[in-house]
């Protein structure tokens, strides 16, 4: 992305099919300054990258409206203090309307309140409150940002469709029964052929055609005005042909059979399908809504020594926050007092609570299980881990997977081709079809078959096939602590053949710990040996020294600062602890100080064979023991590698360690020796990835996202091991928030399942149209059945995508 560009997301209303997507994208790209425009039919959002020096977000909104669509708006009502007179009201209106994202402002002096309609993806209610405060007024109350105003706007549209559907069905059902009664000779002849019978059918059909079906005429007009054609054009043409043909018969202009019920049933079945599709489509974004619902609504902060409950939006960096057992952590921060266990499963996917104490980081929206803690707020509002996760998932859901390109290309010409086929159907039946035995006029048969072709064609299924699956797949990943940055990353992960794992911090914890305390002197014990060593290392900044101090602390052993401390580079340390002279380090260090080391060598050799660092300990010139220190395996590393193998993936380990250490680690996790690449410098890891790619492999690199950034960028799919508070690792298309290596197998399985669903959806969408359009053209489909089939096709695609929510993944609950 260029430095001068800006990206905004706009919630769109009024889209019905893939042609609508193409129309909006085409109109946005016509604006001078727009660089990229991606519209997602499933999430009903447009992501636009543009040059803010050449145009602003209001111009984008205006262009969308000119194209015949709209943006979803939220409403906020705020009580006001210090609102004096009409001059104040006008000043407040000017201050608010100048803010980007605010559409209308209505100030009521009588009730001392203001009602604002705004675009929720451009400005939040907290931003509006700050704008009111900045204008010199005090906002007293507001609906919190916890209300999903975009979802409320979409729900209002669904409710409107439900009312129209209820009206349409109440008129169409009796109309359908009247029409079928005539066709099946169930209505007495004198009633069925009475003039009033036809007029009753007309009276029932007309409101359906022009009230319930008005949206299709409006949509068709707007599409044609933009020199494009969408689903609305097909529905308007098909239902109008049946309706106006029947109208001509009713007025005696031509003779024939009435098809009022056909026109009404077409509109109602399409509307029913769209209504059910909208409800099902809403479930594709449940993961995002669940994430948003995790946020605590209030926080208990300590200000000026007093506890007070404040809305979570009012917490600022540096606030001291108190959280009691059973309460949610409101924002991200660092513990300053107290110890507890916190359930982070909603963020990381990890089921076991994480122990927290002073200095540890806590993540907003997680659940405090045990003790009371106080922590300093470090990330609030849009900077919290939860807000970052939601943003990343929304960006991924709004992106396009490469597999969608074919559907986009077909959708661009689909409706014009269908209209052409419908006209050919009409001409063919008029000129080539034999005269039917039942005496049906050729014009009638040609018209009905043309209508069937128009309404059976479904560009909607094509448009929904990929984005609905991507939405559900990325949402499922987020609930498991797997963040895909784009639809492309989600797709490419399913094609992997090789996974390269960095050792330190990925397979292992990346933090040395004391694993063995071997006492070689009968006068010493483990506790006294470790305590003396920890005292000597109290002045050390070396990771091995810090590991020794941590081990003593974990056992509750005493240690005291050394009176004298000296570090010998590459060998060890010398220290004066009380009256004792302590030496810790290599055999070379000890032997150089005259220490007899023969009793240490066997223990040190054993530890070296286990890929551990062995350091000797001598006190007052006499060897007393050996400490074994190692970078321990992460829980689940061996299981993760087995799962990757079960998926048919080749697993490689790359490390800068010596071959003996690397081979020992590989053996512990079940990797064969030929899968280990040892003594690789950090800068050379990208070369390893390139070498594998030269062998025609599709490679994933899994690392910490910092030292491994070049290799992550070089790989086909970079997977960064993250933490709950740092999810934005720029080099990696995939982030595993919890740091659990088992997430790699889950990510690959989820990608494969999503791609399988997309292929099923696309097959259905193409198969449906390829088979049923010719069937309709050949006269095998009644227009009413055609409308029902069209409605079902979109519902099938969305429902099939929703099945991903129950996809079985390695080590994860369905």
XYZ file of N, CA, C and O in Angstrom, residues 665-800:
544
model
N 16.682 -32.770 19.698
C 15.344 -32.162 19.718
C 14.434 -32.847 18.703
O 13.273 -33.158 18.979
N 14.977 -33.105 17.509
C 14.183 -33.747 16.456
C 13.714 -35.126 16.902
O 12.562 -35.516 16.659
N 14.599 -35.866 17.563
C 14.227 -37.206 18.022
C 13.098 -37.140 19.044
O 12.205 -38.005 19.059
N 13.110 -36.126 19.900
C 12.080 -36.003 20.942
C 10.708 -35.677 20.363
O 9.692 -35.987 20.968
N 10.679 -35.032 19.183
C 9.375 -34.691 18.585
C 9.004 -35.612 17.432
O 7.983 -35.415 16.775
N 9.861 -36.622 17.176
C 9.511 -37.607 16.167
C 9.889 -37.244 14.750
O 9.330 -37.797 13.808
N 10.869 -36.329 14.572
C 11.315 -35.969 13.226
C 12.521 -36.812 12.844
O 13.456 -36.962 13.645
N 12.556 -37.349 11.625
C 13.744 -38.101 11.185
C 14.925 -37.174 10.982
O 14.771 -35.970 10.769
N 16.124 -37.752 11.035
C 17.347 -36.952 10.955
C 17.452 -36.185 9.643
O 17.994 -35.070 9.612
N 16.916 -36.748 8.547
C 17.045 -36.057 7.263
C 16.077 -34.890 7.116
O 16.067 -34.205 6.088
N 15.248 -34.656 8.133
C 14.326 -33.519 8.111
C 14.858 -32.341 8.919
O 14.148 -31.365 9.141
N 16.107 -32.453 9.380
C 16.690 -31.426 10.241
C 17.751 -30.642 9.471
O 18.630 -31.229 8.827
N 17.669 -29.330 9.526
C 18.686 -28.457 8.937
C 19.272 -27.621 10.076
O 18.633 -26.693 10.558
N 20.486 -27.996 10.488
C 21.122 -27.375 11.653
C 22.163 -26.352 11.218
O 22.559 -26.281 10.044
N 22.615 -25.556 12.203
C 23.657 -24.548 12.008
C 23.313 -23.574 10.877
O 24.169 -23.170 10.085
N 22.040 -23.212 10.811
C 21.568 -22.255 9.796
C 21.464 -20.881 10.448
O 20.755 -20.710 11.449
N 22.165 -19.915 9.906
C 22.094 -18.551 10.441
C 20.717 -17.959 10.181
O 20.037 -18.328 9.207
N 20.259 -17.004 11.051
C 18.917 -16.421 10.851
C 18.704 -15.873 9.445
O 17.638 -16.044 8.858
N 19.717 -15.240 8.878
C 19.554 -14.657 7.552
C 19.497 -15.687 6.438
O 19.121 -15.360 5.302
N 19.908 -16.950 6.747
C 19.936 -17.988 5.710
C 18.668 -18.843 5.694
O 18.552 -19.751 4.863
N 17.751 -18.596 6.612
C 16.522 -19.406 6.645
C 15.682 -19.189 5.396
O 15.043 -20.113 4.893
N 15.694 -17.959 4.870
C 14.949 -17.689 3.634
C 15.537 -18.490 2.478
O 14.798 -18.946 1.588
N 16.852 -18.706 2.487
C 17.484 -19.502 1.430
C 17.030 -20.955 1.502
O 16.864 -21.623 0.472
N 16.821 -21.468 2.719
C 16.311 -22.829 2.879
C 14.924 -22.943 2.254
O 14.610 -23.909 1.549
N 14.099 -21.936 2.507
C 12.745 -21.934 1.931
C 12.823 -21.888 0.411
O 12.106 -22.624 -0.292
N 13.705 -21.035 -0.132
C 13.854 -20.939 -1.588
C 14.295 -22.269 -2.194
O 13.827 -22.667 -3.260
N 15.185 -22.954 -1.496
C 15.675 -24.244 -1.994
C 14.526 -25.259 -2.082
O 14.414 -25.992 -3.064
N 13.679 -25.277 -1.065
C 12.534 -26.190 -1.082
C 11.549 -25.814 -2.188
O 10.971 -26.684 -2.853
N 11.354 -24.510 -2.388
C 10.452 -24.066 -3.449
C 11.001 -24.431 -4.825
O 10.227 -24.721 -5.743
N 12.328 -24.441 -4.958
C 12.939 -24.830 -6.232
C 12.672 -26.296 -6.547
O 12.755 -26.724 -7.702
N 12.337 -27.095 -5.504
C 11.993 -28.501 -5.695
C 10.501 -28.678 -5.978
O 9.961 -29.774 -5.841
N 9.831 -27.572 -6.355
C 8.404 -27.570 -6.714
C 7.511 -27.860 -5.500
O 6.432 -28.406 -5.639
N 7.977 -27.481 -4.328
C 7.156 -27.660 -3.124
C 6.427 -26.357 -2.814
O 6.921 -25.266 -3.107
N 5.251 -26.487 -2.209
C 4.517 -25.326 -1.695
C 4.805 -25.275 -0.200
O 4.434 -26.190 0.543
N 5.498 -24.211 0.225
C 6.142 -24.194 1.541
C 5.475 -23.201 2.486
O 5.216 -22.051 2.118
N 5.258 -23.664 3.715
C 4.867 -22.767 4.810
C 6.052 -22.632 5.746
O 6.729 -23.615 6.055
N 6.320 -21.415 6.191
C 7.347 -21.174 7.204
C 6.644 -20.787 8.492
O 5.788 -19.891 8.498
N 6.991 -21.469 9.576
C 6.384 -21.171 10.877
C 7.480 -20.662 11.800
O 8.460 -21.366 12.069
N 7.334 -19.418 12.254
C 8.353 -18.827 13.119
C 7.772 -17.750 13.999
O 6.548 -17.579 14.074
N 8.667 -17.003 14.659
C 8.204 -16.021 15.645
C 7.848 -14.667 15.031
O 7.398 -13.767 15.715
N 8.039 -14.509 13.733
C 7.618 -13.280 13.072
C 8.593 -12.129 13.207
O 8.382 -11.074 12.638
N 9.680 -12.317 13.946
C 10.653 -11.227 14.135
C 11.981 -11.650 13.509
O 12.360 -11.194 12.445
N 12.679 -12.612 14.174
C 13.929 -13.108 13.606
C 13.699 -13.836 12.284
O 14.597 -13.936 11.452
N 12.495 -14.376 12.108
C 12.211 -15.181 10.922
C 11.487 -14.399 9.833
O 10.964 -15.002 8.894
N 11.435 -13.082 9.951
C 10.646 -12.286 9.005
C 11.032 -12.529 7.546
O 10.144 -12.690 6.698
N 12.327 -12.579 7.175
C 12.659 -12.830 5.755
C 12.145 -14.180 5.259
O 11.643 -14.289 4.140
N 12.277 -15.212 6.083
C 11.806 -16.542 5.683
C 10.279 -16.587 5.606
O 9.711 -17.227 4.724
N 9.608 -15.901 6.530
C 8.150 -15.825 6.485
C 7.683 -15.158 5.194
O 6.722 -15.591 4.559
N 8.383 -14.097 4.815
C 8.009 -13.375 3.597
C 8.309 -14.194 2.352
O 7.584 -14.124 1.360
N 9.389 -14.986 2.370
C 9.780 -15.787 1.204
C 8.826 -16.961 0.982
O 8.568 -17.369 -0.146
N 8.278 -17.513 2.049
C 7.466 -18.726 1.945
C 6.147 -18.452 1.228
O 5.710 -17.310 1.092
N 5.518 -19.523 0.765
C 4.213 -19.391 0.108
C 3.148 -18.968 1.116
O 2.253 -18.195 0.788
N 3.245 -19.506 2.334
C 2.346 -19.104 3.418
C 3.187 -18.952 4.676
O 3.692 -19.945 5.208
N 3.343 -17.727 5.145
C 4.062 -17.491 6.388
C 3.106 -17.584 7.564
O 2.033 -16.993 7.548
N 3.495 -18.373 8.583
C 2.663 -18.508 9.784
C 3.475 -18.043 10.977
O 4.507 -18.639 11.298
N 3.019 -16.980 11.620
C 3.759 -16.400 12.748
C 3.154 -16.867 14.058
O 1.937 -16.858 14.238
N 4.018 -17.315 14.955
C 3.598 -17.660 16.310
C 3.459 -16.360 17.079
O 4.435 -15.665 17.333
N 2.243 -15.987 17.421
C 2.001 -14.708 18.099
C 1.723 -14.898 19.570
O 1.895 -15.974 20.138
N 1.281 -13.814 20.200
C 0.807 -13.876 21.582
C -0.515 -13.156 21.632
O -0.918 -12.474 20.691
N -1.210 -13.310 22.745
C -2.537 -12.713 22.845
C -2.551 -11.208 22.730
O -3.580 -10.625 22.441
N -1.403 -10.553 22.967
C -1.410 -9.085 22.937
C -0.684 -8.499 21.743
O -0.550 -7.293 21.644
N -0.179 -9.340 20.864
C 0.493 -8.815 19.671
C 0.110 -9.679 18.484
O 0.802 -10.628 18.144
N -0.996 -9.354 17.851
C -1.522 -10.194 16.779
C -1.192 -9.640 15.409
O -1.452 -10.276 14.403
N -0.618 -8.457 15.352
C -0.394 -7.821 14.050
C 1.047 -8.024 13.609
O 1.868 -7.123 13.648
N 1.394 -9.249 13.232
C 2.752 -9.540 12.771
C 2.761 -9.387 11.262
O 2.233 -10.201 10.530
N 3.377 -8.300 10.792
C 3.187 -7.846 9.412
C 3.690 -8.835 8.372
O 3.149 -8.909 7.283
N 4.725 -9.604 8.675
C 5.311 -10.455 7.639
C 4.489 -11.702 7.362
O 4.746 -12.389 6.392
N 3.527 -12.020 8.211
C 2.856 -13.322 8.115
C 1.402 -13.204 7.674
O 0.628 -12.487 8.283
N 1.033 -13.956 6.615
C -0.378 -13.992 6.201
C -1.265 -14.716 7.214
O -2.468 -14.538 7.230
N -0.644 -15.585 8.064
C -1.403 -16.320 9.077
C -0.721 -16.107 10.420
O 0.504 -16.180 10.520
N -1.506 -15.835 11.454
C -0.973 -15.673 12.803
C -1.641 -16.667 13.737
O -2.875 -16.776 13.752
N -0.839 -17.399 14.501
C -1.349 -18.316 15.522
C -1.231 -17.596 16.860
O -0.137 -17.487 17.428
N -2.352 -17.079 17.342
C -2.308 -16.164 18.493
C -1.742 -16.837 19.738
O -0.968 -16.259 20.481
N -2.129 -18.090 19.986
C -1.764 -18.725 21.250
C -0.319 -19.170 21.288
O 0.216 -19.451 22.352
N 0.352 -19.276 20.132
C 1.695 -19.818 20.098
C 1.717 -21.332 20.123
O 2.783 -21.940 20.206
N 0.545 -21.976 20.042
C 0.437 -23.430 20.039
C 0.709 -23.945 18.630
O -0.002 -23.604 17.684
N 1.732 -24.784 18.499
C 2.119 -25.303 17.186
C 1.016 -26.164 16.558
O 0.964 -26.325 15.339
N 0.131 -26.710 17.378
C -0.969 -27.516 16.832
C -1.909 -26.694 15.978
O -2.694 -27.234 15.195
N -1.825 -25.374 16.110
C -2.643 -24.502 15.281
C -2.290 -24.595 13.803
O -3.114 -24.278 12.945
N -1.048 -25.031 13.468
C -0.656 -25.143 12.062
C -1.505 -26.195 11.364
O -2.046 -25.970 10.270
N -1.640 -27.373 11.979
C -2.462 -28.435 11.385
C -3.919 -28.005 11.291
O -4.608 -28.313 10.308
N -4.384 -27.274 12.296
C -5.770 -26.800 12.249
C -5.960 -25.802 11.115
O -6.984 -25.824 10.425
N -4.973 -24.921 10.926
C -5.076 -23.927 9.854
C -5.114 -24.611 8.491
O -5.909 -24.244 7.619
N -4.248 -25.611 8.293
C -4.231 -26.323 7.009
C -5.536 -27.075 6.799
O -6.125 -27.043 5.709
N -6.024 -27.742 7.835
C -7.279 -28.489 7.712
C -8.450 -27.549 7.444
O -9.334 -27.869 6.639
N -8.449 -26.403 8.123
C -9.524 -25.434 7.906
C -9.477 -24.902 6.474
O -10.523 -24.741 5.822
N -8.278 -24.628 5.978
C -8.138 -24.155 4.604
C -8.644 -25.204 3.617
O -9.397 -24.895 2.692
N -8.243 -26.454 3.824
C -8.693 -27.515 2.923
C -10.209 -27.674 2.964
O -10.854 -27.854 1.923
N -10.774 -27.607 4.168
C -12.230 -27.721 4.284
C -12.945 -26.559 3.611
O -13.975 -26.747 2.951
N -12.389 -25.345 3.771
C -13.000 -24.172 3.145
C -12.930 -24.269 1.629
O -13.905 -23.985 0.926
N -11.773 -24.675 1.103
C -11.635 -24.791 -0.349
C -12.535 -25.890 -0.898
O -13.099 -25.750 -1.990
N -12.682 -26.977 -0.145
C -13.607 -28.041 -0.578
C -15.037 -27.494 -0.659
O -15.775 -27.771 -1.609
N -15.411 -26.684 0.328
C -16.759 -26.095 0.327
C -16.924 -25.126 -0.841
O -17.980 -25.101 -1.499
N -15.893 -24.309 -1.107
C -15.970 -23.365 -2.232
C -16.144 -24.119 -3.546
O -16.956 -23.740 -4.402
N -15.371 -25.198 -3.721
C -15.496 -25.971 -4.965
C -16.882 -26.593 -5.091
O -17.467 -26.624 -6.178
N -17.435 -27.059 -3.969
C -18.801 -27.592 -3.997
C -19.793 -26.494 -4.396
O -20.695 -26.718 -5.215
N -19.615 -25.305 -3.805
C -20.516 -24.188 -4.114
C -20.436 -23.797 -5.590
O -21.460 -23.576 -6.249
N -19.201 -23.681 -6.091
C -19.037 -23.284 -7.488
C -19.574 -24.363 -8.433
O -20.200 -24.054 -9.453
N -19.332 -25.628 -8.086
C -19.872 -26.702 -8.918
C -21.392 -26.608 -8.972
O -21.992 -26.702 -10.045
N -22.006 -26.404 -7.803
C -23.460 -26.304 -7.771
C -23.942 -25.113 -8.600
O -24.877 -25.234 -9.397
N -23.287 -23.968 -8.422
C -23.731 -22.756 -9.129
C -23.626 -22.936 -10.644
O -24.546 -22.580 -11.390
N -22.509 -23.497 -11.102
C -22.346 -23.706 -12.544
C -23.243 -24.836 -13.041
O -23.899 -24.725 -14.074
N -23.278 -25.948 -12.300
C -24.092 -27.100 -12.704
C -25.570 -26.707 -12.803
O -26.253 -27.041 -13.774
N -26.016 -25.981 -11.787
C -27.415 -25.544 -11.753
C -27.767 -24.758 -13.016
O -28.763 -25.026 -13.687
N -26.939 -23.773 -13.334
C -27.241 -22.923 -14.499
C -27.049 -23.672 -15.823
O -27.848 -23.532 -16.751
N -25.993 -24.486 -15.910
C -25.715 -25.204 -17.157
C -26.823 -26.206 -17.473
O -27.185 -26.421 -18.632
N -27.394 -26.831 -16.455
C -28.433 -27.847 -16.672
C -29.822 -27.231 -16.797
O -30.595 -27.563 -17.721
N -30.153 -26.314 -15.893
C -31.545 -25.856 -15.824
C -31.889 -24.760 -16.822
O -33.051 -24.638 -17.216
N -30.924 -23.936 -17.239
C -31.249 -22.929 -18.263
C -31.655 -23.613 -19.575
O -32.691 -23.266 -20.160
N -30.890 -24.622 -20.063
C -31.371 -25.329 -21.260
C -32.703 -26.037 -21.042
O -33.545 -26.080 -21.948
N -32.898 -26.599 -19.827
C -34.173 -27.268 -19.544
C -35.336 -26.293 -19.643
O -36.403 -26.620 -20.191
N -35.128 -25.077 -19.122
C -36.179 -24.064 -19.211
C -36.400 -23.647 -20.662
O -37.537 -23.462 -21.113
N -35.309 -23.503 -21.412
C -35.429 -23.089 -22.815
C -36.161 -24.135 -23.647
O -36.881 -23.800 -24.603
N -36.027 -25.404 -23.285
C -36.684 -26.481 -24.030
C -38.112 -26.737 -23.574
O -38.773 -27.648 -24.082
N -38.567 -25.950 -22.603
C -39.962 -26.040 -22.191
C -40.250 -27.060 -21.120
O -41.414 -27.398 -20.878
N -39.216 -27.526 -20.416
C -39.420 -28.550 -19.386
C -39.689 -27.968 -18.002
O -39.918 -28.716 -17.056
N -39.618 -26.633 -17.868
C -39.796 -26.025 -16.549
C -40.885 -24.966 -16.582
O -40.845 -24.045 -17.399
N -41.826 -25.096 -15.672
C -42.829 -24.051 -15.471
C -42.150 -22.851 -14.806
O -41.271 -23.026 -13.951
N -42.500 -21.616 -15.160
C -41.854 -20.443 -14.543
C -41.919 -20.427 -13.028
O -40.978 -19.956 -12.363
N -43.000 -20.930 -12.445
C -43.108 -20.942 -10.991
C -42.102 -21.907 -10.381
O -41.463 -21.613 -9.362
N -41.936 -23.083 -11.007
C -40.908 -24.014 -10.536
C -39.517 -23.424 -10.731
O -38.623 -23.609 -9.901
N -39.343 -22.704 -11.821
C -38.064 -22.064 -12.094
C -37.715 -21.045 -11.010
O -36.580 -20.968 -10.543
N -38.714 -20.259 -10.598
C -38.482 -19.263 -9.543
C -38.118 -19.938 -8.232
O -37.220 -19.487 -7.501
N -38.802 -21.048 -7.920
C -38.488 -21.780 -6.697
C -37.078 -22.347 -6.725
O -36.342 -22.293 -5.735
N -36.681 -22.881 -7.886
C -35.333 -23.432 -8.022
C -34.275 -22.344 -7.871
O -33.228 -22.555 -7.255
N -34.553 -21.176 -8.437
C -33.597 -20.070 -8.322
C -33.423 -19.666 -6.858
O -32.301 -19.449 -6.383
N -34.548 -19.568 -6.146
C -34.472 -19.188 -4.737
C -33.684 -20.227 -3.946
O -32.871 -19.896 -3.079
N -33.894 -21.502 -4.264
C -33.224 -22.569 -3.526
C -31.728 -22.568 -3.777
O -30.934 -22.902 -2.885
N -31.295 -22.212 -4.976
C -29.872 -22.308 -5.319
C -29.006 -21.450 -4.401
O -27.951 -21.880 -3.941
N -29.439 -20.230 -4.124
C -28.659 -19.347 -3.240
C -28.683 -19.857 -1.808
O -27.666 -19.809 -1.108
N -29.850 -20.344 -1.370
C -29.957 -20.861 -0.007
C -29.030 -22.067 0.168
O -28.376 -22.225 1.201
N -28.948 -22.901 -0.867
C -28.062 -24.065 -0.803
C -26.615 -23.631 -0.601
O -25.888 -24.186 0.237
N -26.157 -22.637 -1.363
C -24.773 -22.185 -1.282
C -24.463 -21.646 0.112
O -23.443 -21.992 0.722
N -25.331 -20.805 0.658
C -25.087 -20.227 1.978
C -25.119 -21.313 3.049
O -24.259 -21.364 3.942
N -26.107 -22.207 2.970
C -26.225 -23.276 3.966
C -25.023 -24.218 3.906
O -24.536 -24.682 4.945
N -24.542 -24.505 2.712
C -23.372 -25.366 2.578
C -22.146 -24.710 3.212
O -21.340 -25.376 3.869
